[in-house]
Amino acid sequence: MRRTTATVLVLGAMLGTVAVLAVAAPAGAVDDDRAAANATLTSGETYCEGQKAFFGAPAESANATYRAVREDIGGVGEPAREIELDGNATAVVPTSGLLGNYTLRDGDGNPVLVNDSGYETGTGNASDAAWEVLDCSFRSAFVRSQVVVDDGGEQVVLSVETSDDDAVLLRSDRLDDDTLAALAGGTVTDDGARVAVEDDRVVFDFPATFACRTGDYAFTVEGNTTGAETTAGIQVATNRETDVSLDESTLTVDRGDTATVGIRSRCEPAARVEIDGADFDAGVGLSTTRENDLVELRLGTDSAGSASATALFDPGPDATVETADINERPESDALPPGEYDLTVSGPDGRTDTGELVVRDVSTPTATPTPGPTTPTGAPTPTVAPAVTPTVGATPTPTPTPTATAADRATPSPTATAIESATPTTSRGPTGTATTGQPGFGVAVSMLALVAAALLARRP
């Protein structure tokens, strides 16, 4: 027996229910009852108890009475239900209270064959004309009635009991399909967010943004195969406190630059910022998305004296300027240097205060006094490199001749002094210049020769 798995087309967006894909109705027939149905009667198909199936007969059967008969109780059973066709020969066949195999029989008691568009095509055998109704148990409920969402988000399980569904379609009046798909890890379809059912459960992962979206949420849960529907609800709560505050207690900006005032908003839908000083008094009312914690309000200090109130303040993409007013303007176009009070407040009356400091950039800053420098053009003294004196070569001693017998008999000559008008300079072993007496070097040499000769004559 064929199941509706192959032919079910969910029309939740149009009908809010489930119906089998239908082809064009025969000429002259009008599908007045199709909008009231959530399925299409077809021979050989299976339905869940409680579904409402559309049926259409030939035009000549308008206003006729058909009967739904259970076929699996002693042959041809008693009529389980009478079906009254309208003037268009169409009707809705309710299956509530029906369980088992059934045929739809015409006024003559013949089983009628029904195509997949829900229209009668003739009569035939009961086995060919029959369709089945099952008890499709389908229940869903959250395991907790409340989920508390904090800055880290929170998960909760939706329990799903179904006999023939491996996925469900989710819909909610408070949430769009994209948000539902993100919550339950599903995909967006034309009929809602489709989410797979694993181990009879669907996990909802509420992000931290739901701390700012508390309240009761109701979900329609529909079996993707059976088309059975149920509802489940949960309350979203939070421990977070709503608050607005300044991101910085002191904001410093140069005159003529743009001041960016950071506003921290925790689940507050609106905030008002006021700037007050000796030369300037203005305020701006903002509406936020409630889910953005930081709003950056920009104030152009270069046009405080001329810009309109709405043009002076720019809240960026995370907020919208609802009201803006300037009660006092400076005489100059730019905001004068000085200190200005900042105040931010929320709808509940909570406030936070700070300060805007505008600096005067025209005041020169002190520069360090330079140290002494060398006058331009003055010669730079140079230091002569140290000179290492060159050590003269040591004179090679003259070899002493060996004395002969004749030499030993001849007396040594007497040294003759050599006079010189110019003193001679010689260098010692370390290269230090020394001044000697005239002829002193020759005399020393002669004495050395005499000494050598005397030593040679000794026995």
CSV table of C-alpha atoms in Angstrom, one decimal:
chain,number,residue,atom,x,y,z
A,1,MET,CA,0.0,0.0,0.0
A,2,ARG,CA,1.3,3.4,-0.9
A,3,ARG,CA,2.0,6.0,1.8
A,4,THR,CA,1.5,9.7,1.5
A,5,THR,CA,5.2,10.1,1.8
A,6,ALA,CA,5.6,10.2,-2.0
A,7,THR,CA,2.8,12.6,-2.7
A,8,VAL,CA,2.4,15.0,0.3
A,9,LEU,CA,3.0,18.6,-0.5
A,10,VAL,CA,2.8,21.0,2.5
A,11,LEU,CA,0.8,24.1,1.8
A,12,GLY,CA,1.2,25.6,5.2
A,13,ALA,CA,1.7,29.1,4.0
A,14,MET,CA,-1.6,29.1,2.1
A,15,LEU,CA,-3.7,26.6,4.0
A,16,GLY,CA,-2.0,26.2,7.4
A,17,THR,CA,-2.4,22.5,6.9
A,18,VAL,CA,-1.2,19.5,4.7
A,19,ALA,CA,-2.7,18.5,1.4
A,20,VAL,CA,-1.7,16.0,-1.3
A,21,LEU,CA,-0.5,17.5,-4.6
A,22,ALA,CA,-3.6,17.9,-6.8
A,23,VAL,CA,-3.8,18.3,-10.6
A,24,ALA,CA,-6.3,20.6,-12.4
A,25,ALA,CA,-10.0,19.8,-11.6
A,26,PRO,CA,-12.2,18.4,-14.4
A,27,ALA,CA,-14.0,21.1,-16.5
A,28,GLY,CA,-17.0,22.4,-14.8
A,29,ALA,CA,-15.9,21.4,-11.3
A,30,VAL,CA,-15.1,24.0,-8.6
A,31,ASP,CA,-12.8,23.1,-5.6
A,32,ASP,CA,-14.9,24.9,-3.0
A,33,ASP,CA,-14.0,22.4,-0.3
A,34,ARG,CA,-10.3,22.3,-1.0
A,35,ALA,CA,-9.5,25.2,1.2
A,36,ALA,CA,-11.2,23.5,4.2
A,37,ALA,CA,-9.2,20.3,3.7
A,38,ASN,CA,-5.6,19.4,4.7
A,39,ALA,CA,-5.3,16.3,2.5
A,40,THR,CA,-6.6,15.0,-0.8
A,41,LEU,CA,-8.5,11.7,-0.9
A,42,THR,CA,-6.7,9.1,-3.1
A,43,SER,CA,-7.2,5.4,-3.6
A,44,GLY,CA,-4.3,3.5,-2.1
A,45,GLU,CA,-3.1,6.3,0.2
A,46,THR,CA,-2.7,6.4,3.9
A,47,TYR,CA,-3.9,9.1,6.2
A,48,CYS,CA,-3.5,10.0,9.8
A,49,GLU,CA,-6.7,9.9,11.9
A,50,GLY,CA,-8.0,13.5,12.2
A,51,GLN,CA,-7.1,14.7,8.7
A,52,LYS,CA,-9.7,16.2,6.4
A,53,ALA,CA,-9.5,14.9,2.8
A,54,PHE,CA,-10.9,16.7,-0.3
A,55,PHE,CA,-13.1,14.7,-2.7
A,56,GLY,CA,-14.7,15.6,-6.0
A,57,ALA,CA,-17.3,13.6,-8.0
A,58,PRO,CA,-18.6,14.0,-11.6
A,59,ALA,CA,-21.0,17.0,-12.0
A,60,GLU,CA,-24.0,14.7,-12.2
A,61,SER,CA,-23.3,13.6,-8.6
A,62,ALA,CA,-24.0,17.1,-7.2
A,63,ASN,CA,-25.8,17.1,-3.9
A,64,ALA,CA,-25.6,13.3,-3.8
A,65,THR,CA,-24.8,11.3,-0.6
A,66,TYR,CA,-21.7,9.0,-0.5
A,67,ARG,CA,-20.7,6.7,2.3
A,68,ALA,CA,-17.4,5.8,3.8
A,69,VAL,CA,-17.4,2.1,4.6
A,70,ARG,CA,-14.8,0.1,6.5
A,71,GLU,CA,-13.7,-2.8,4.4
A,72,ASP,CA,-11.7,-4.9,6.9
A,73,ILE,CA,-14.5,-5.8,9.3
A,74,GLY,CA,-16.5,-8.8,8.0
A,75,GLY,CA,-16.5,-7.8,4.4
A,76,VAL,CA,-18.7,-4.9,3.6
A,77,GLY,CA,-19.2,-3.2,6.9
A,78,GLU,CA,-21.8,-0.7,8.0
A,79,PRO,CA,-21.3,2.8,6.7
A,80,ALA,CA,-18.9,4.6,9.0
A,81,ARG,CA,-19.9,8.0,7.8
A,82,GLU,CA,-22.1,9.7,5.3
A,83,ILE,CA,-20.6,12.3,3.0
A,84,GLU,CA,-22.9,14.9,1.6
A,85,LEU,CA,-21.7,16.4,-1.7
A,86,ASP,CA,-22.5,20.1,-2.4
A,87,GLY,CA,-23.8,21.7,-5.6
A,88,ASN,CA,-20.3,21.5,-7.1
A,89,ALA,CA,-20.2,17.7,-6.4
A,90,THR,CA,-17.3,18.2,-3.9
A,91,ALA,CA,-17.0,17.4,-0.2
A,92,VAL,CA,-14.6,17.1,2.7
A,93,VAL,CA,-14.1,13.6,4.0
A,94,PRO,CA,-13.3,13.8,7.8
A,95,THR,CA,-11.2,10.9,9.2
A,96,SER,CA,-11.6,11.7,12.8
A,97,GLY,CA,-12.7,8.6,14.6
A,98,LEU,CA,-11.8,6.3,11.7
A,99,LEU,CA,-9.2,3.6,11.9
A,100,GLY,CA,-8.5,0.9,9.3
A,101,ASN,CA,-9.2,0.4,5.6
A,102,TYR,CA,-12.1,2.3,3.9
A,103,THR,CA,-13.7,2.8,0.6
A,104,LEU,CA,-16.0,5.6,-0.5
A,105,ARG,CA,-19.1,4.3,-2.2
A,106,ASP,CA,-21.6,6.1,-4.4
A,107,GLY,CA,-25.3,6.1,-4.1
A,108,ASP,CA,-25.6,2.7,-5.7
A,109,GLY,CA,-23.1,1.2,-3.2
A,110,ASN,CA,-20.2,0.9,-5.7
A,111,PRO,CA,-16.7,1.5,-4.5
A,112,VAL,CA,-15.3,4.6,-6.3
A,113,LEU,CA,-11.8,4.9,-7.6
A,114,VAL,CA,-10.2,8.3,-6.8
A,115,ASN,CA,-7.1,9.7,-8.5
A,116,ASP,CA,-4.3,11.7,-6.9
A,117,SER,CA,-6.2,15.0,-7.6
A,118,GLY,CA,-9.0,13.8,-5.4
A,119,TYR,CA,-11.5,13.2,-8.1
A,120,GLU,CA,-13.6,10.1,-8.8
A,121,THR,CA,-12.6,8.3,-12.0
A,122,GLY,CA,-15.1,5.5,-11.9
A,123,THR,CA,-16.0,2.4,-9.9
A,124,GLY,CA,-14.0,-0.7,-9.3
A,125,ASN,CA,-13.0,-3.4,-6.8
A,126,ALA,CA,-13.0,-2.5,-3.1
A,127,SER,CA,-9.3,-3.5,-2.9
A,128,ASP,CA,-8.3,-1.0,-5.6
A,129,ALA,CA,-10.5,1.8,-4.3
A,130,ALA,CA,-9.6,1.5,-0.6
A,131,TRP,CA,-7.6,3.9,1.5
A,132,GLU,CA,-6.2,3.6,5.1
A,133,VAL,CA,-6.5,5.6,8.2
A,134,LEU,CA,-3.8,5.2,11.0
A,135,ASP,CA,-3.4,6.4,14.5
A,136,CYS,CA,-0.5,8.8,13.9
A,137,SER,CA,0.5,9.6,17.5
A,138,PHE,CA,2.1,13.1,17.3
A,139,ARG,CA,2.9,15.0,20.4
A,140,SER,CA,5.4,17.7,21.2
A,141,ALA,CA,6.3,19.6,24.3
A,142,PHE,CA,9.3,21.4,25.8
A,143,VAL,CA,11.0,19.6,28.6
A,144,ARG,CA,10.9,22.8,30.6
A,145,SER,CA,8.2,25.5,30.7
A,146,GLN,CA,10.7,28.3,31.0
A,147,VAL,CA,14.2,28.9,29.7
A,148,VAL,CA,16.4,31.6,31.3
A,149,VAL,CA,18.7,33.2,28.8
A,150,ASP,CA,21.8,35.1,30.0
A,151,ASP,CA,24.9,36.6,28.3
A,152,GLY,CA,25.9,33.1,27.2
A,153,GLY,CA,22.6,32.0,25.8
A,154,GLU,CA,20.7,28.8,26.8
A,155,GLN,CA,19.5,25.5,25.3
A,156,VAL,CA,16.2,23.7,25.8
A,157,VAL,CA,14.9,20.4,24.3
A,158,LEU,CA,11.6,20.0,22.4
A,159,SER,CA,10.4,16.4,22.8
A,160,VAL,CA,8.6,15.1,19.7
A,161,GLU,CA,6.7,11.8,19.7
A,162,THR,CA,5.7,10.7,16.2
A,163,SER,CA,5.0,7.4,14.5
A,164,ASP,CA,6.0,8.2,10.9
A,165,ASP,CA,7.9,11.5,10.8
A,166,ASP,CA,11.7,12.1,10.6
A,167,ALA,CA,11.4,15.8,10.6
A,168,VAL,CA,9.0,18.6,11.6
A,169,LEU,CA,8.0,22.0,10.3
A,170,LEU,CA,8.1,24.9,12.8
A,171,ARG,CA,6.1,28.1,12.6
A,172,SER,CA,5.6,30.9,15.1
A,173,ASP,CA,3.7,34.2,15.1
A,174,ARG,CA,6.5,36.0,16.9
A,175,LEU,CA,9.5,34.7,14.9
A,176,ASP,CA,10.3,34.5,11.2
A,177,ASP,CA,11.4,31.3,9.5
A,178,ASP,CA,15.1,32.4,9.4
A,179,THR,CA,15.1,32.9,13.1
A,180,LEU,CA,13.3,29.6,13.7
A,181,ALA,CA,15.8,27.7,11.5
A,182,ALA,CA,18.7,29.3,13.4
A,183,LEU,CA,17.1,28.4,16.8
A,184,ALA,CA,16.6,24.7,16.0
A,185,GLY,CA,19.3,24.1,13.5
A,186,GLY,CA,17.0,23.6,10.5
A,187,THR,CA,16.5,25.0,7.0
A,188,VAL,CA,14.0,27.5,5.6
A,189,THR,CA,11.3,26.1,3.3
A,190,ASP,CA,8.2,27.6,1.8
A,191,ASP,CA,6.2,26.0,4.6
A,192,GLY,CA,8.3,26.9,7.6
A,193,ALA,CA,11.5,25.9,9.2
A,194,ARG,CA,12.2,22.2,8.5
A,195,VAL,CA,14.1,20.6,11.4
A,196,ALA,CA,15.2,16.9,11.6
A,197,VAL,CA,14.0,14.9,14.5
A,198,GLU,CA,16.8,12.9,16.2
A,199,ASP,CA,16.2,10.6,19.1
A,200,ASP,CA,12.6,12.0,19.4
A,201,ARG,CA,13.8,15.5,20.1
A,202,VAL,CA,14.7,18.9,18.7
A,203,VAL,CA,17.2,21.1,20.4
A,204,PHE,CA,16.4,24.8,20.6
A,205,ASP,CA,19.5,27.0,21.1
A,206,PHE,CA,18.5,30.5,22.3
A,207,PRO,CA,21.3,33.0,21.8
A,208,ALA,CA,22.1,35.9,24.2
A,209,THR,CA,20.0,38.3,22.2
A,210,PHE,CA,16.8,36.6,23.5
A,211,ALA,CA,17.7,38.1,26.9
A,212,CYS,CA,16.3,41.2,25.4
A,213,ARG,CA,13.3,39.4,23.8
A,214,THR,CA,11.7,37.8,26.8
A,215,GLY,CA,8.1,36.6,26.9
A,216,ASP,CA,5.9,33.7,25.9
A,217,TYR,CA,6.5,31.9,22.6
A,218,ALA,CA,4.1,29.5,20.9
A,219,PHE,CA,5.2,27.1,18.1
A,220,THR,CA,3.2,25.1,15.6
A,221,VAL,CA,4.9,21.7,15.1
A,222,GLU,CA,3.8,19.8,12.0
A,223,GLY,CA,5.0,16.3,11.0
A,224,ASN,CA,6.6,16.5,7.6
A,225,THR,CA,5.2,13.1,6.5
A,226,THR,CA,1.9,12.7,8.3
A,227,GLY,CA,0.9,16.3,8.3
A,228,ALA,CA,-0.3,16.0,11.8
A,229,GLU,CA,0.0,19.2,13.8
A,230,THR,CA,0.4,20.1,17.5
A,231,THR,CA,1.5,23.1,19.4
A,232,ALA,CA,4.2,23.7,22.0
A,233,GLY,CA,5.0,26.8,24.1
A,234,ILE,CA,7.8,28.1,26.3
A,235,GLN,CA,8.5,31.2,28.3
A,236,VAL,CA,11.8,33.0,27.7
A,237,ALA,CA,13.1,34.9,30.8
A,238,THR,CA,16.4,36.5,31.8
A,239,ASN,CA,18.4,37.6,34.8
A,240,ARG,CA,20.0,40.5,33.0
A,241,GLU,CA,19.1,44.0,34.1
A,242,THR,CA,18.2,46.7,31.6
A,243,ASP,CA,20.6,49.5,31.6
A,244,VAL,CA,22.2,52.4,29.6
A,245,SER,CA,25.6,53.9,30.3
A,246,LEU,CA,28.5,55.8,28.8
A,247,ASP,CA,31.3,53.6,27.4
A,248,GLU,CA,33.9,56.2,28.7
A,249,SER,CA,33.5,58.6,31.6
A,250,THR,CA,35.8,61.2,30.0
A,251,LEU,CA,36.0,61.7,26.2
A,252,THR,CA,38.7,64.1,24.9
A,253,VAL,CA,38.7,65.5,21.3
A,254,ASP,CA,40.6,68.2,19.5
A,255,ARG,CA,38.5,71.2,18.4
A,256,GLY,CA,37.0,70.7,15.0
A,257,ASP,CA,37.3,66.9,15.1
A,258,THR,CA,34.4,64.4,15.4
A,259,ALA,CA,33.6,63.2,18.9
A,260,THR,CA,32.3,59.6,19.2
A,261,VAL,CA,30.2,59.0,22.3
A,262,GLY,CA,29.9,55.3,23.1
A,263,ILE,CA,26.6,54.3,24.7
A,264,ARG,CA,26.1,50.9,26.3
A,265,SER,CA,22.5,49.7,26.0
A,266,ARG,CA,21.4,46.5,27.7
A,267,CYS,CA,18.0,45.6,26.4
A,268,GLU,CA,16.8,49.2,26.4
A,269,PRO,CA,14.8,50.2,23.3
A,270,ALA,CA,15.6,53.9,23.6
A,271,ALA,CA,18.1,56.3,25.2
A,272,ARG,CA,18.6,60.1,25.4
A,273,VAL,CA,21.9,61.8,25.3
A,274,GLU,CA,22.4,65.4,26.5
A,275,ILE,CA,25.5,67.7,26.1
A,276,ASP,CA,25.7,70.8,28.2
A,277,GLY,CA,28.4,73.5,28.6
A,278,ALA,CA,28.9,77.2,28.9
A,279,ASP,CA,28.6,77.7,25.1
A,280,PHE,CA,26.5,74.7,24.0
A,281,ASP,CA,23.3,72.9,25.1
A,282,ALA,CA,21.9,70.1,23.0
A,283,GLY,CA,20.1,66.7,23.2
A,284,VAL,CA,19.2,63.7,21.1
A,285,GLY,CA,16.7,60.9,21.5
A,286,LEU,CA,17.7,57.5,20.1
A,287,SER,CA,15.8,54.2,19.4
A,288,THR,CA,18.0,51.1,19.4
A,289,THR,CA,17.5,47.5,18.1
A,290,ARG,CA,17.5,46.3,21.7
A,291,GLU,CA,20.0,43.7,20.8
A,292,ASN,CA,23.1,45.9,20.1
A,293,ASP,CA,25.0,46.6,23.2
A,294,LEU,CA,27.1,49.5,21.9
A,295,VAL,CA,25.8,52.5,20.0
A,296,GLU,CA,28.4,55.0,18.7
A,297,LEU,CA,26.9,58.5,18.6
A,298,ARG,CA,29.0,60.9,16.5
A,299,LEU,CA,29.1,64.7,17.1
A,300,GLY,CA,30.9,66.9,14.6
A,301,THR,CA,32.5,69.7,16.8
A,302,ASP,CA,33.4,71.6,13.6
A,303,SER,CA,29.7,72.6,12.9
A,304,ALA,CA,28.1,73.0,16.3
A,305,GLY,CA,27.3,76.6,15.6
A,306,SER,CA,25.6,76.1,12.2
A,307,ALA,CA,24.4,72.5,11.6
A,308,SER,CA,20.8,71.5,12.2
A,309,ALA,CA,20.0,69.4,15.2
A,310,THR,CA,19.4,66.2,13.2
A,311,ALA,CA,22.5,66.7,11.0
A,312,LEU,CA,24.7,67.3,14.0
A,313,PHE,CA,24.2,63.8,15.5
A,314,ASP,CA,25.0,60.6,13.6
A,315,PRO,CA,24.1,57.3,15.5
A,316,GLY,CA,25.5,54.9,12.9
A,317,PRO,CA,23.6,51.7,11.8
A,318,ASP,CA,22.8,50.5,15.3
A,319,ALA,CA,20.3,53.2,16.3
A,320,THR,CA,17.9,55.9,14.8
A,321,VAL,CA,17.6,59.5,15.8
A,322,GLU,CA,14.0,60.1,16.9
A,323,THR,CA,14.3,63.6,18.3
A,324,ALA,CA,17.1,66.2,18.4
A,325,ASP,CA,17.2,69.7,19.8
A,326,ILE,CA,19.8,72.5,20.2
A,327,ASN,CA,19.0,75.0,23.0
A,328,GLU,CA,22.2,77.0,22.9
A,329,ARG,CA,24.8,77.4,20.2
A,330,PRO,CA,28.3,78.9,20.3
A,331,GLU,CA,29.1,82.1,18.3
A,332,SER,CA,31.8,80.3,16.4
A,333,ASP,CA,31.1,77.5,14.0
A,334,ALA,CA,33.3,75.0,15.9
A,335,LEU,CA,32.6,74.0,19.4
A,336,PRO,CA,34.8,76.2,21.7
A,337,PRO,CA,37.5,74.5,23.8
A,338,GLY,CA,36.3,73.6,27.3
A,339,GLU,CA,34.6,70.9,29.3
A,340,TYR,CA,31.0,69.8,28.6
A,341,ASP,CA,28.7,67.6,30.7
A,342,LEU,CA,27.5,64.3,29.1
A,343,THR,CA,24.4,62.6,30.4
A,344,VAL,CA,22.7,59.4,29.0
A,345,SER,CA,19.3,58.2,30.3
A,346,GLY,CA,17.0,55.3,29.6
A,347,PRO,CA,13.2,55.0,29.5
A,348,ASP,CA,13.2,53.7,33.1
A,349,GLY,CA,14.9,56.9,34.4
A,350,ARG,CA,18.4,55.4,34.9
A,351,THR,CA,21.2,57.8,34.1
A,352,ASP,CA,24.9,57.9,33.7
A,353,THR,CA,27.1,61.0,33.5
A,354,GLY,CA,30.5,61.8,32.0
A,355,GLU,CA,32.5,64.6,30.5
A,356,LEU,CA,33.4,65.8,27.0
A,357,VAL,CA,36.7,67.7,26.8
A,358,VAL,CA,37.4,69.9,23.7
A,359,ARG,CA,41.1,70.8,23.4
A,360,ASP,CA,42.4,74.0,21.7
A,361,VAL,CA,44.8,72.8,19.1
A,362,SER,CA,46.0,76.4,18.3
A,363,THR,CA,48.1,76.5,21.6
A,364,PRO,CA,51.8,75.8,20.7
A,365,THR,CA,53.4,73.1,22.6
A,366,ALA,CA,56.8,73.7,24.3
A,367,THR,CA,59.9,72.3,22.6
A,368,PRO,CA,63.1,71.3,24.4
A,369,THR,CA,66.0,73.9,24.5
A,370,PRO,CA,68.8,72.6,22.3
A,371,GLY,CA,72.3,72.1,23.7
A,372,PRO,CA,75.5,73.9,22.6
A,373,THR,CA,76.5,73.3,19.0
A,374,THR,CA,79.7,73.9,17.1
A,375,PRO,CA,79.7,77.3,15.3
A,376,THR,CA,79.1,77.0,11.6
A,377,GLY,CA,82.4,77.3,9.6
A,378,ALA,CA,84.7,76.7,12.6
A,379,PRO,CA,87.5,74.2,11.9
A,380,THR,CA,87.2,70.9,13.7
A,381,PRO,CA,90.3,70.2,15.7
A,382,THR,CA,92.1,67.1,14.7
A,383,VAL,CA,94.3,64.9,16.8
A,384,ALA,CA,97.5,63.7,15.2
A,385,PRO,CA,97.9,60.0,15.3
A,386,ALA,CA,100.6,58.6,17.7
A,387,VAL,CA,103.9,57.9,15.9
A,388,THR,CA,105.8,54.9,16.9
A,389,PRO,CA,109.5,55.6,16.4
A,390,THR,CA,111.4,53.2,14.1
A,391,VAL,CA,114.1,51.2,15.9
A,392,GLY,CA,117.3,51.3,13.9
A,393,ALA,CA,119.0,48.2,12.9
A,394,THR,CA,121.6,46.8,15.3
A,395,PRO,CA,125.2,47.2,13.7
A,396,THR,CA,126.7,43.9,12.7
A,397,PRO,CA,129.8,43.3,14.9
A,398,THR,CA,133.1,43.1,13.0
A,399,PRO,CA,134.6,39.7,13.4
A,400,THR,CA,137.8,39.8,15.5
A,401,PRO,CA,140.8,38.5,13.5
A,402,THR,CA,142.9,35.7,15.0
A,403,ALA,CA,146.2,37.1,16.3
A,404,THR,CA,149.4,35.7,14.8
A,405,ALA,CA,152.8,35.5,16.3
A,406,ALA,CA,153.9,38.6,14.5
A,407,ASP,CA,150.8,40.4,15.8
A,408,ARG,CA,151.6,39.4,19.3
A,409,ALA,CA,155.1,40.8,18.9
A,410,THR,CA,153.9,44.1,17.6
A,411,PRO,CA,152.5,46.6,20.2
A,412,SER,CA,148.9,47.9,19.6
A,413,PRO,CA,148.7,51.4,18.1
A,414,THR,CA,147.5,54.2,20.3
A,415,ALA,CA,144.0,55.4,19.7
A,416,THR,CA,143.9,58.8,18.0
A,417,ALA,CA,141.0,61.2,18.9
A,418,ILE,CA,138.9,62.3,16.0
A,419,GLU,CA,137.8,65.8,16.3
A,420,SER,CA,134.5,67.0,14.9
A,421,ALA,CA,132.8,70.3,15.2
A,422,THR,CA,129.3,68.7,15.0
A,423,PRO,CA,128.2,66.3,17.7
A,424,THR,CA,126.9,63.0,16.4
A,425,THR,CA,123.5,61.6,17.3
A,426,SER,CA,123.0,57.9,17.6
A,427,ARG,CA,119.9,55.8,18.5
A,428,GLY,CA,119.9,53.3,21.3
A,429,PRO,CA,118.4,50.0,21.2
A,430,THR,CA,114.9,51.3,21.9
A,431,GLY,CA,115.1,54.0,19.2
A,432,THR,CA,115.7,56.9,21.7
A,433,ALA,CA,118.0,59.5,20.3
A,434,THR,CA,121.2,60.1,22.4
A,435,THR,CA,124.0,62.5,21.9
A,436,GLY,CA,127.7,61.2,22.3
A,437,GLN,CA,131.2,62.9,22.5
A,438,PRO,CA,133.2,63.4,19.3
A,439,GLY,CA,135.2,60.2,18.4
A,440,PHE,CA,133.8,58.3,21.3
A,441,GLY,CA,132.5,55.5,19.2
A,442,VAL,CA,135.8,54.9,17.4
A,443,ALA,CA,137.7,55.0,20.7
A,444,VAL,CA,135.5,52.3,22.1
A,445,SER,CA,136.2,50.2,19.1
A,446,MET,CA,139.9,50.6,19.4
A,447,LEU,CA,139.8,49.7,23.1
A,448,ALA,CA,137.9,46.6,22.3
A,449,LEU,CA,140.6,45.5,19.8
A,450,VAL,CA,143.4,46.1,22.3
A,451,ALA,CA,141.6,44.0,24.9
A,452,ALA,CA,141.1,41.2,22.5
A,453,ALA,CA,144.8,41.2,21.6
A,454,LEU,CA,145.9,41.1,25.2
A,455,LEU,CA,143.7,38.2,26.0
A,456,ALA,CA,145.1,36.4,23.0
A,457,ARG,CA,148.7,36.8,24.3
A,458,ARG,CA,147.9,35.2,27.6
A,459,PRO,CA,149.4,31.7,27.9
